[in-house]
Short mmCIF file of C-alpha atoms and ligand atoms in Angstrom, two decimals:
data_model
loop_
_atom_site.label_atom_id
_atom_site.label_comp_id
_atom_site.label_asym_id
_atom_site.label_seq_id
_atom_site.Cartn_x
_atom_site.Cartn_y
_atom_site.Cartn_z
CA UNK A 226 13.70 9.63 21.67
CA UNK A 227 13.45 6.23 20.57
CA UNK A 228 11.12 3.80 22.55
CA UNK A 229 9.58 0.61 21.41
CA UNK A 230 5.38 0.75 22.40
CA UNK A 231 3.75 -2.52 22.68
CA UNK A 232 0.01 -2.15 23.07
CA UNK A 233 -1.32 -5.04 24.94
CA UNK A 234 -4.89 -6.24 24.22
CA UNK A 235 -7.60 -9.11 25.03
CA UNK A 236 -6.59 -10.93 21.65
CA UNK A 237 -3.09 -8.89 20.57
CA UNK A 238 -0.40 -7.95 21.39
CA UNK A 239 1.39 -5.54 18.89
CA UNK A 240 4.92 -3.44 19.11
CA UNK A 241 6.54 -1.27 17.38
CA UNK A 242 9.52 1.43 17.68
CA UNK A 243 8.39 4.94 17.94
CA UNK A 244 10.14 7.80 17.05
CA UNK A 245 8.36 10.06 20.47
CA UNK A 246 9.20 13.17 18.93
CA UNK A 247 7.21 13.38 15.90
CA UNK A 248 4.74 9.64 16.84
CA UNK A 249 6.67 7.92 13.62
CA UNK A 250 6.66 4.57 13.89
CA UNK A 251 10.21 3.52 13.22
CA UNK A 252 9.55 -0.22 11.58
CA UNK A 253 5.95 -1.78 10.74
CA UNK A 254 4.09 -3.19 13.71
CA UNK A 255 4.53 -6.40 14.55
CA UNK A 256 2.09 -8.98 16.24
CA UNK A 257 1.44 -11.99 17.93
CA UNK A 258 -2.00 -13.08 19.62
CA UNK A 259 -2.74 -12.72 23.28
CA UNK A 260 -2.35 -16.27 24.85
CA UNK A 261 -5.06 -17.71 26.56
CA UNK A 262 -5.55 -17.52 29.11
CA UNK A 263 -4.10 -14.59 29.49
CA UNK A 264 -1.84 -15.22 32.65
CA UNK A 265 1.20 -12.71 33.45
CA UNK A 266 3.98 -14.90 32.57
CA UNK A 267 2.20 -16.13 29.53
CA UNK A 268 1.78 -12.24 28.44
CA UNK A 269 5.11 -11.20 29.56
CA UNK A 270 6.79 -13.77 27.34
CA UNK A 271 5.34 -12.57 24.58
CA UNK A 272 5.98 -9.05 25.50
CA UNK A 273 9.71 -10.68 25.68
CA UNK A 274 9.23 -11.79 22.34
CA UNK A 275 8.24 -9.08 20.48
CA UNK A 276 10.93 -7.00 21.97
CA UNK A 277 13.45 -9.37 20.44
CA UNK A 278 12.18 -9.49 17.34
CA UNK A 279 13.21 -5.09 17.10
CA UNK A 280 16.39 -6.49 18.60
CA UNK A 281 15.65 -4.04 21.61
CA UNK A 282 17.73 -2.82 24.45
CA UNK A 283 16.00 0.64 25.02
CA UNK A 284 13.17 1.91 26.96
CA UNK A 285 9.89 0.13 26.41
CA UNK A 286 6.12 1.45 27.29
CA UNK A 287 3.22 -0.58 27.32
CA UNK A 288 -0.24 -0.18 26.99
CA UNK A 289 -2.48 -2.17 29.18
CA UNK A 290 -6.37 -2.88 29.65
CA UNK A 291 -6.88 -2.19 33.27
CA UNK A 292 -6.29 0.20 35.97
CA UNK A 293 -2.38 0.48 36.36
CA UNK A 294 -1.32 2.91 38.61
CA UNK A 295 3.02 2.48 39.87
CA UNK A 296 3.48 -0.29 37.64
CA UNK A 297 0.78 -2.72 39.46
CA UNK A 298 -2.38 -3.51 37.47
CA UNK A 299 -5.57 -3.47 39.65
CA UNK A 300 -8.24 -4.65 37.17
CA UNK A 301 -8.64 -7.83 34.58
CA UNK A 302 -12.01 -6.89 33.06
CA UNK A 303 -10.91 -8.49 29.77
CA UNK A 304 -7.71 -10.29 31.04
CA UNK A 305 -6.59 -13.13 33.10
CA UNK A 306 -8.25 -12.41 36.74
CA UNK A 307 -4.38 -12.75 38.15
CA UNK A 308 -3.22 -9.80 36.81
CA UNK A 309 -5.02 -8.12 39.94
CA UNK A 310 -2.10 -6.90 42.06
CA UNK A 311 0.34 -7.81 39.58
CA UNK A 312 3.49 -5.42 39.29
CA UNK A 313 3.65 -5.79 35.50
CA UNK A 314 6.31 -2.97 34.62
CA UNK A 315 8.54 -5.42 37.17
CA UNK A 316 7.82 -8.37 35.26
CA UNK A 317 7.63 -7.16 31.66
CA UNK A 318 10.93 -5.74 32.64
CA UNK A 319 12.74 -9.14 33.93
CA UNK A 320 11.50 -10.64 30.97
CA UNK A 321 12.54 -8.08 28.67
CA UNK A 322 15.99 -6.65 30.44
CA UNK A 323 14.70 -3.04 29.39
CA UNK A 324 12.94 -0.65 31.48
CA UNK A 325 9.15 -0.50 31.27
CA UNK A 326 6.32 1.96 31.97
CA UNK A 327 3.07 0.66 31.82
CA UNK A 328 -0.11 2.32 31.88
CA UNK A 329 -3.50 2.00 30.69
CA UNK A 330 -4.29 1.64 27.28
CA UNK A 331 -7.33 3.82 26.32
CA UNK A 332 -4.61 7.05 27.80
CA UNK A 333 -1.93 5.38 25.78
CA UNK A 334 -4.46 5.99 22.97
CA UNK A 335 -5.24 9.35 24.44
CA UNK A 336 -1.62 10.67 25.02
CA UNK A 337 -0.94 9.79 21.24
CA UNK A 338 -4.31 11.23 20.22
CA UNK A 339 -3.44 14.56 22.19
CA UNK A 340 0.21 14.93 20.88
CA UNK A 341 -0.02 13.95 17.18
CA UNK A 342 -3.43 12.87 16.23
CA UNK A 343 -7.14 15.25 16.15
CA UNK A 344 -6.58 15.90 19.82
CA UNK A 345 -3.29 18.13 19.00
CA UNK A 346 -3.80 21.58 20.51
CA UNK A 347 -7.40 21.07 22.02
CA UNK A 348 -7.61 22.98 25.34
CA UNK A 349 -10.60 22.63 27.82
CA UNK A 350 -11.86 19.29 28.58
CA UNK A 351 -11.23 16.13 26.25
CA UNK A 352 -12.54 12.45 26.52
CA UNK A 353 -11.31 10.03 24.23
CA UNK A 354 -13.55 6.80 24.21
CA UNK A 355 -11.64 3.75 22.35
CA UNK A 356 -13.90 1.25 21.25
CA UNK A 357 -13.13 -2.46 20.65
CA UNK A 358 -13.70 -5.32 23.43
CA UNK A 359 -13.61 -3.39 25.71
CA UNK A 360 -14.88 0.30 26.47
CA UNK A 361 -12.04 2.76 27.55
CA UNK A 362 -11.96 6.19 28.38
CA UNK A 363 -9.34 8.64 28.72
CA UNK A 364 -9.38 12.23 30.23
CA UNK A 365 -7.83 15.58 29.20
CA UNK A 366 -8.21 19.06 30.73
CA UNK A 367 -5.82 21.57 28.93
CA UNK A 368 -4.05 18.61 27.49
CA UNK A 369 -3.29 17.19 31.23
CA UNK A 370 -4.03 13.55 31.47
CA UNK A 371 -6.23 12.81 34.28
CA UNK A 372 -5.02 8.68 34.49
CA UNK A 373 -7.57 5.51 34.95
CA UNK A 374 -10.43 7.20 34.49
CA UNK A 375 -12.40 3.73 34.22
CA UNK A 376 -15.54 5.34 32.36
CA UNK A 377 -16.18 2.08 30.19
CA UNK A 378 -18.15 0.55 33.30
CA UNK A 379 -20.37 3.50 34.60
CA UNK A 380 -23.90 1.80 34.10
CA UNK A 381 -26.26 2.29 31.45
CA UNK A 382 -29.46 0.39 30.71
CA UNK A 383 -29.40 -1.15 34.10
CA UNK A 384 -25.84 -2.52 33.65
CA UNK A 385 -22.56 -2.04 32.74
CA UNK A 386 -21.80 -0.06 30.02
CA UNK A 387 -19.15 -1.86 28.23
CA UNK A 388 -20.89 -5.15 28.15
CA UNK A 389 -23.96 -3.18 26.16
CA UNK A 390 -21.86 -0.57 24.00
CA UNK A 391 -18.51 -1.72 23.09
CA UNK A 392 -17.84 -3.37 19.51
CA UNK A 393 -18.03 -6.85 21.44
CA UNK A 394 -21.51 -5.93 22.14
CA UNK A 395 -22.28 -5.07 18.82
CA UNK A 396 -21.03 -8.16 17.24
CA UNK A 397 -22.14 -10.39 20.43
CA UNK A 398 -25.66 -8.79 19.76
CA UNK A 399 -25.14 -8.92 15.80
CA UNK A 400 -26.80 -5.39 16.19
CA UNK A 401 -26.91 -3.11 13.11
CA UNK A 402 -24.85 -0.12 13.04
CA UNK A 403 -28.07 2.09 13.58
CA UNK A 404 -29.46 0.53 16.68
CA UNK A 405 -25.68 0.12 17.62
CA UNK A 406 -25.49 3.52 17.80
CA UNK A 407 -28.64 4.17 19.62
CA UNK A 408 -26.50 2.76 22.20
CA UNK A 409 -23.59 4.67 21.62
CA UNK A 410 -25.51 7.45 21.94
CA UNK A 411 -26.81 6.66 25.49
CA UNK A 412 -23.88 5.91 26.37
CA UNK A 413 -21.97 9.17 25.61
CA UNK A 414 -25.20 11.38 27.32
CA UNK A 415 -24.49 9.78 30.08
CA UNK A 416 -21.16 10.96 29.93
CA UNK A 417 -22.10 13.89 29.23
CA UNK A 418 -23.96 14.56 32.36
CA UNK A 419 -21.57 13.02 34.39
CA UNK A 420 -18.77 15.21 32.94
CA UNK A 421 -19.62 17.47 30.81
CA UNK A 422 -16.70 17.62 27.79
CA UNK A 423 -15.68 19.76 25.23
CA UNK A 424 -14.82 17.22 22.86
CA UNK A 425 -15.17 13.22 22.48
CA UNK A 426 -12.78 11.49 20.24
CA UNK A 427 -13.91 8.11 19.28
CA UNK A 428 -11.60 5.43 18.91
CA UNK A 429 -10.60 1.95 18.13
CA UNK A 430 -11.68 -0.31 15.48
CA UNK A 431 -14.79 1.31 15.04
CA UNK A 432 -13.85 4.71 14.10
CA UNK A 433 -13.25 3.85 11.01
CA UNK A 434 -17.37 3.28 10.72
CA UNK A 435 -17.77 6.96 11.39
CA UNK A 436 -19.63 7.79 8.64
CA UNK A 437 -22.48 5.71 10.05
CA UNK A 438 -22.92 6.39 13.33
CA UNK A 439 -21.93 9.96 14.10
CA UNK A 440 -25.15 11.27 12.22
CA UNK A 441 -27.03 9.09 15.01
CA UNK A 442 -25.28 11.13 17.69
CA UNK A 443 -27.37 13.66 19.75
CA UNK A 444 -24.87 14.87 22.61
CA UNK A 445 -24.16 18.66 22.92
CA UNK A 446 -20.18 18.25 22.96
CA UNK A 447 -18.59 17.80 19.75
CA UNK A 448 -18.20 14.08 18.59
CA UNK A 449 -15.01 13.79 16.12
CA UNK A 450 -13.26 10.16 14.74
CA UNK A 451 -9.42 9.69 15.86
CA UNK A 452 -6.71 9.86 13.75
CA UNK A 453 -4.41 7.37 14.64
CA UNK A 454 -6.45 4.36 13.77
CA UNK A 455 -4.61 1.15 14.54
CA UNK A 456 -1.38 3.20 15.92
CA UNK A 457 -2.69 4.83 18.45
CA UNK A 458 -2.00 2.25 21.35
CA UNK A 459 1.38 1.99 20.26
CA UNK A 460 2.29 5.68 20.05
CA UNK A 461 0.80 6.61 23.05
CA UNK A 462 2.73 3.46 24.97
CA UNK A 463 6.20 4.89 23.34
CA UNK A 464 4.99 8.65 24.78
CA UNK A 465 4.73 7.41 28.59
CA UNK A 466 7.80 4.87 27.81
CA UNK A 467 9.73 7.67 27.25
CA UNK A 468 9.12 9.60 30.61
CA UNK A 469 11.77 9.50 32.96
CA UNK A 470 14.53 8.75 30.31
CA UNK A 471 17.18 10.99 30.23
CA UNK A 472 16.20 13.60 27.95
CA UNK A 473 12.77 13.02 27.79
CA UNK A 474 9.44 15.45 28.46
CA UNK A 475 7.47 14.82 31.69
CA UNK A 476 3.77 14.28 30.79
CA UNK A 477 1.04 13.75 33.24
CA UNK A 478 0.49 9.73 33.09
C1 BGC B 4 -10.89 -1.79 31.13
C2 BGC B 4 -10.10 -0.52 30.88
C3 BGC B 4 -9.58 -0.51 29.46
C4 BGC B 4 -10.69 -0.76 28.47
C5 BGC B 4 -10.19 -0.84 27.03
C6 BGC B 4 -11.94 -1.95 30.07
O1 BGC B 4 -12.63 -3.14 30.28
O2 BGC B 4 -11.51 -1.74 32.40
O3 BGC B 4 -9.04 -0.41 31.80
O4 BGC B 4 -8.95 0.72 29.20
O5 BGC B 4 -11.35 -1.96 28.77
O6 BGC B 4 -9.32 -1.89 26.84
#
């Protein structure tokens, strides 16, 4: 099936057309800055905007950085405080005349991660932690999604973990990638005996720094980089897009 994924961030918002059957994008990404603030109309224009620009009349599914659970986002930790209560599939789908799923983006990243990327195939239980302004987590057990699990904000260090361990953090901080990971590390022992996984896949702009940090790492579970990279958000948008459309597989979002 062909559905166009838009992943929807704190400074982008990018689309493309994904081919949901093999994760393919269908046409190079295309993307235009968050405005700011970041109010719902102001997003869903965009949203609008890129869905013109694919010429789109088909099913769309978008990624988004809060809690979404029946189409209404219940969190703004990184986005305009109105989108609290907002019914965003409603009004990305006025503005767009398509119909929308939304759902959060770090299991966007983690349905794509689990159907085409380094998560393919891995049973037991799976955490994907997507790294960038924010901290998100996503959680698998035998390749079942288990939705909004908001992991990024457990505390660590006497706070909140995503305002200590996320890339903002870093850069905020201008920590070195060492004592960056340090934190990292923390972070992901905490996890670990909160929840005890498998397997973490890191993602989000930081993966790509791998190299560097997973030699810090000191957890039990097994620590790998994602695949997907930039595509991720996208892909895994397209996957939930596509549920409920004739002809599509039901996953667990
Ligand atoms: C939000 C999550 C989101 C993550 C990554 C966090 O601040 O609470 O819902 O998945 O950022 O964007």
């Amino acid at each position: 099936m062909e559905v166009l994924g838009i992943d929807i961030g704190g400074t982008g918002i990018k689309g493309a057309p994904v081919d949901t059957a093999t994760g393919a994008l269908l046409a190079p990404r295309y993307r235009i800055p968050t405005p700011q603030p970041s109010k719902p109309r102001a997003v869903a224009e965009v949203v609008a905007q890129v869905a013109q620009f694919f010429d789109w009349q088909g099913p769309i599914g978008c990624g988004f950085p809060a809690v979404v659970r029946g189409g209404v986002t219940f969190t703004a930790a990184n986005v305009h405080k109105r989108w609290i209560g907002t019914h965003a599939a409603d009004l990305f789908s006025e503005a767009t005349g398509c119909p929308v799923r939304v759902v959060n983006d770090a299991d966007a990243a983690g349905l794509a991660e689990m159907a085409f990327g380094v998560g393919k195939g891995r049973m037991g239980v799976v955490m994907i932690v997507t790294i960038g302004t924010g901290l998100g987590t996503s959680l698998f057990t035998d390749g079942h999604l288990l939705p909004n699990a908001e992991l990024g904000h457990i505390i660590v260090a006497g706070g909140d973990a995503e305002l200590w361990a996320s890339d903002a953090a870093r850069k905020r901080g201008k920590l070195s990638w060492t004592k960056w990971s340090r934190r990292l590390d923390d972070y992901l022992r905490r996890l670990e005996e909160l929840i005890w996984p498998d397997l973490f896949i890191i993602g989000g702009g930081v993966s790509k720094k791998h190299e560097v940090f997973l030699p810090n790492l000191t957890v039990q579970a097994e620590v790998i980089p994602a695949q997907l990279l930039n595509e991720a958000g996208i892909v895994g948008a397209a996957i939930a897009g596509a549920v409920h459309q004739p002809g599509s597989a039901e996953i667990d979002a």
